[in-house]
Amino acid sequence: MSARKKSKKRSAAVYAVVQFFKLFGATALIVAAFSLIIAAALSIPFIDREKNDEYTVKIRTKALTKAVTVKVGDKEIVSQGYFPVSALNGIMGVRVVGDSKGISISNPSGTEVMELTPDSNVIIVNGTWKQAENTVLYKDGECYLPMDLIEKYTCLSVSYDETSSLYTVSTSGAEDISFFPKNAVSDVPEKVLAK
């Protein structure tokens, strides 16, 4: 075999190997690109807020270090300045009992009580009748208190940031959390504690 034929065979073999690696490399790049696109698409969460029945709000307390997240059934109620009563239980161990006819909220020791009647602005704080500016709401098994009522009759301050869906609940001053220190009026009615 002549040197020229050997050179042509080597050139053809080298050319075939180079073409194979070009094709293999291009295919590998395309597969890698599609893999990255698919992985990115799967890692992006899809949330359809219109179809979501519940609206999640986060609750941060300044007096406590942990955050509590509460599912609220009605975003419109929350945006009107109402706070879900069940969130108080999650934050401080407040006892909430009742139904659509009447609700009783007591502090963890049971010594101070607030009684509420849904769709009414009359409340009872430690046995004393008070008239609130706004009515108490009851919807889908949840009682909602107006934030101004919470601030007026408890040591709590509540604010709500609609853009971040964040409630901030804090106590007045640096005192320990207790539920109704502002209005220590009289003995707690026994009928409320018996519920």
GROMACS .gro file of C-alpha atoms in nm:
model
  195
    1MET     CA    1   0.000   0.000   0.000
    2SER     CA    2   0.131   0.331  -0.088
    3ALA     CA    3   0.182   0.612   0.156
    4ARG     CA    4  -0.074   0.815  -0.025
    5LYS     CA    5  -0.350   0.554   0.020
    6LYS     CA    6  -0.263   0.520   0.391
    7SER     CA    7  -0.283   0.895   0.431
    8LYS     CA    8  -0.626   0.904   0.262
    9LYS     CA    9  -0.753   0.622   0.485
   10ARG     CA   10  -0.625   0.805   0.796
   11SER     CA   11  -0.776   1.132   0.678
   12ALA     CA   12  -1.109   0.960   0.614
   13ALA     CA   13  -1.097   0.789   0.955
   14VAL     CA   14  -1.006   1.115   1.133
   15TYR     CA   15  -1.278   1.298   0.939
   16ALA     CA   16  -1.535   1.031   1.038
   17VAL     CA   17  -1.431   1.053   1.406
   18VAL     CA   18  -1.446   1.435   1.403
   19GLN     CA   19  -1.792   1.429   1.241
   20PHE     CA   20  -1.912   1.171   1.496
   21PHE     CA   21  -1.799   1.389   1.788
   22LYS     CA   22  -1.954   1.699   1.630
   23LEU     CA   23  -2.286   1.519   1.591
   24PHE     CA   24  -2.261   1.361   1.938
   25GLY     CA   25  -2.163   1.694   2.097
   26ALA     CA   26  -2.447   1.884   1.929
   27THR     CA   27  -2.695   1.615   2.033
   28ALA     CA   28  -2.563   1.620   2.390
   29LEU     CA   29  -2.595   2.000   2.404
   30ILE     CA   30  -2.952   1.988   2.276
   31VAL     CA   31  -3.048   1.716   2.526
   32ALA     CA   32  -2.882   1.911   2.811
   33ALA     CA   33  -3.062   2.232   2.712
   34PHE     CA   34  -3.402   2.058   2.703
   35SER     CA   35  -3.327   1.891   3.037
   36LEU     CA   36  -3.253   2.229   3.196
   37ILE     CA   37  -3.569   2.382   3.050
   38ILE     CA   38  -3.785   2.096   3.177
   39ALA     CA   39  -3.619   2.103   3.522
   40ALA     CA   40  -3.675   2.478   3.548
   41ALA     CA   41  -4.039   2.443   3.444
   42LEU     CA   42  -4.102   2.174   3.706
   43SER     CA   43  -3.940   2.376   3.985
   44ILE     CA   44  -4.160   2.686   3.934
   45PRO     CA   45  -4.472   2.652   4.150
   46PHE     CA   46  -4.800   2.728   3.978
   47ILE     CA   47  -5.065   2.889   4.195
   48ASP     CA   48  -5.404   2.976   4.060
   49ARG     CA   49  -5.533   3.219   4.323
   50GLU     CA   50  -5.878   3.237   4.162
   51LYS     CA   51  -5.940   2.866   4.218
   52ASN     CA   52  -5.786   2.854   4.567
   53ASP     CA   53  -6.067   2.835   4.824
   54GLU     CA   54  -5.853   2.948   5.115
   55TYR     CA   55  -5.640   3.255   5.157
   56THR     CA   56  -5.326   3.211   5.361
   57VAL     CA   57  -5.213   3.482   5.596
   58LYS     CA   58  -4.898   3.474   5.801
   59ILE     CA   59  -4.902   3.593   6.158
   60ARG     CA   60  -4.590   3.729   6.320
   61THR     CA   61  -4.582   3.822   6.685
   62LYS     CA   62  -4.335   4.066   6.829
   63ALA     CA   63  -4.365   3.914   7.175
   64LEU     CA   64  -4.303   3.559   7.049
   65THR     CA   65  -4.030   3.441   6.817
   66LYS     CA   66  -4.228   3.183   6.619
   67ALA     CA   67  -4.454   3.262   6.327
   68VAL     CA   68  -4.798   3.110   6.286
   69THR     CA   69  -4.973   3.069   5.951
   70VAL     CA   70  -5.351   3.070   5.949
   71LYS     CA   71  -5.584   2.970   5.668
   72VAL     CA   72  -5.857   3.227   5.631
   73GLY     CA   73  -6.165   3.135   5.434
   74ASP     CA   74  -6.249   3.481   5.308
   75LYS     CA   75  -5.989   3.729   5.183
   76GLU     CA   76  -6.248   4.006   5.159
   77ILE     CA   77  -6.327   3.986   5.532
   78VAL     CA   78  -5.958   4.006   5.618
   79SER     CA   79  -5.900   4.305   5.392
   80GLN     CA   80  -6.187   4.489   5.565
   81GLY     CA   81  -5.993   4.493   5.892
   82TYR     CA   82  -6.106   4.170   6.058
   83PHE     CA   83  -5.888   3.921   6.244
   84PRO     CA   84  -5.967   3.545   6.271
   85VAL     CA   85  -6.029   3.450   6.635
   86SER     CA   86  -5.878   3.104   6.586
   87ALA     CA   87  -5.544   3.273   6.525
   88LEU     CA   88  -5.538   3.392   6.886
   89ASN     CA   89  -5.547   3.031   7.002
   90GLY     CA   90  -5.249   2.949   6.784
   91ILE     CA   91  -5.053   3.244   6.913
   92MET     CA   92  -5.116   3.246   7.287
   93GLY     CA   93  -5.324   2.948   7.391
   94VAL     CA   94  -5.639   3.156   7.421
   95ARG     CA   95  -5.949   2.938   7.462
   96VAL     CA   96  -6.217   2.998   7.199
   97VAL     CA   97  -6.550   2.815   7.225
   98GLY     CA   98  -6.888   2.864   7.067
   99ASP     CA   99  -7.071   2.864   6.738
  100SER     CA  100  -7.272   3.094   6.513
  101LYS     CA  101  -7.499   3.190   6.809
  102GLY     CA  102  -7.231   3.299   7.053
  103ILE     CA  103  -6.857   3.283   7.110
  104SER     CA  104  -6.656   3.301   7.429
  105ILE     CA  105  -6.286   3.385   7.437
  106SER     CA  106  -6.089   3.342   7.758
  107ASN     CA  107  -5.725   3.386   7.847
  108PRO     CA  108  -5.520   3.070   7.921
  109SER     CA  109  -5.593   3.089   8.295
  110GLY     CA  110  -5.966   3.138   8.232
  111THR     CA  111  -5.983   3.445   8.454
  112GLU     CA  112  -6.077   3.701   8.192
  113VAL     CA  113  -6.343   3.652   7.930
  114MET     CA  114  -6.485   3.823   7.625
  115GLU     CA  115  -6.829   3.711   7.500
  116LEU     CA  116  -6.931   3.784   7.142
  117THR     CA  117  -7.250   3.754   6.943
  118PRO     CA  118  -7.194   3.724   6.567
  119ASP     CA  119  -7.353   3.995   6.353
  120SER     CA  120  -7.381   4.219   6.659
  121ASN     CA  121  -7.167   4.502   6.788
  122VAL     CA  122  -7.251   4.429   7.153
  123ILE     CA  123  -6.978   4.244   7.343
  124ILE     CA  124  -6.932   4.149   7.706
  125VAL     CA  125  -6.588   4.198   7.859
  126ASN     CA  126  -6.556   4.033   8.202
  127GLY     CA  127  -6.928   4.068   8.264
  128THR     CA  128  -6.953   4.431   8.148
  129TRP     CA  129  -7.150   4.517   7.835
  130LYS     CA  130  -6.965   4.719   7.573
  131GLN     CA  131  -7.065   4.850   7.234
  132ALA     CA  132  -6.809   4.807   6.957
  133GLU     CA  133  -6.788   5.027   6.649
  134ASN     CA  134  -6.808   4.730   6.412
  135THR     CA  135  -6.996   4.402   6.425
  136VAL     CA  136  -6.842   4.064   6.494
  137LEU     CA  137  -6.858   3.835   6.189
  138TYR     CA  138  -6.908   3.459   6.172
  139LYS     CA  139  -6.855   3.281   5.841
  140ASP     CA  140  -6.781   2.920   5.749
  141GLY     CA  141  -6.711   2.819   6.109
  142GLU     CA  142  -6.473   3.108   6.179
  143CYS     CA  143  -6.535   3.413   6.396
  144TYR     CA  144  -6.373   3.738   6.283
  145LEU     CA  145  -6.312   4.028   6.522
  146PRO     CA  146  -6.263   4.384   6.406
  147MET     CA  147  -5.901   4.481   6.467
  148ASP     CA  148  -6.006   4.799   6.645
  149LEU     CA  149  -6.206   4.589   6.894
  150ILE     CA  150  -5.900   4.377   6.971
  151GLU     CA  151  -5.686   4.683   7.030
  152LYS     CA  152  -5.951   4.857   7.242
  153TYR     CA  153  -6.029   4.569   7.481
  154THR     CA  154  -5.704   4.374   7.498
  155CYS     CA  155  -5.336   4.446   7.543
  156LEU     CA  156  -5.280   4.339   7.182
  157SER     CA  157  -5.203   4.557   6.887
  158VAL     CA  158  -5.289   4.409   6.547
  159SER     CA  159  -5.196   4.540   6.206
  160TYR     CA  160  -5.241   4.385   5.862
  161ASP     CA  161  -5.033   4.445   5.551
  162GLU     CA  162  -5.245   4.351   5.250
  163THR     CA  163  -4.955   4.340   5.004
  164SER     CA  164  -4.764   4.078   5.202
  165SER     CA  165  -5.072   3.917   5.365
  166LEU     CA  166  -4.905   3.956   5.702
  167TYR     CA  167  -5.072   4.017   6.035
  168THR     CA  168  -4.845   4.165   6.299
  169VAL     CA  169  -4.966   4.100   6.652
  170SER     CA  170  -4.778   4.258   6.939
  171THR     CA  171  -4.834   4.329   7.305
  172SER     CA  172  -4.836   4.675   7.456
  173GLY     CA  173  -4.497   4.751   7.607
  174ALA     CA  174  -4.269   4.474   7.723
  175GLU     CA  175  -4.522   4.296   7.942
  176ASP     CA  176  -4.587   3.925   7.926
  177ILE     CA  177  -4.876   3.816   7.711
  178SER     CA  178  -5.206   3.809   7.896
  179PHE     CA  179  -5.536   3.847   7.725
  180PHE     CA  180  -5.746   4.119   7.886
  181PRO     CA  181  -5.534   4.329   8.123
  182LYS     CA  182  -5.687   4.657   8.008
  183ASN     CA  183  -6.035   4.583   8.140
  184ALA     CA  184  -6.012   4.378   8.456
  185VAL     CA  185  -6.370   4.454   8.555
  186SER     CA  186  -6.521   4.184   8.773
  187ASP     CA  187  -6.542   3.812   8.824
  188VAL     CA  188  -6.585   3.595   8.518
  189PRO     CA  189  -6.943   3.474   8.470
  190GLU     CA  190  -6.953   3.100   8.546
  191LYS     CA  191  -7.186   3.027   8.253
  192VAL     CA  192  -6.915   3.138   8.010
  193LEU     CA  193  -6.644   2.919   8.158
  194ALA     CA  194  -6.876   2.618   8.165
  195LYS     CA  195  -6.909   2.612   7.785
   0.00000   0.00000   0.00000
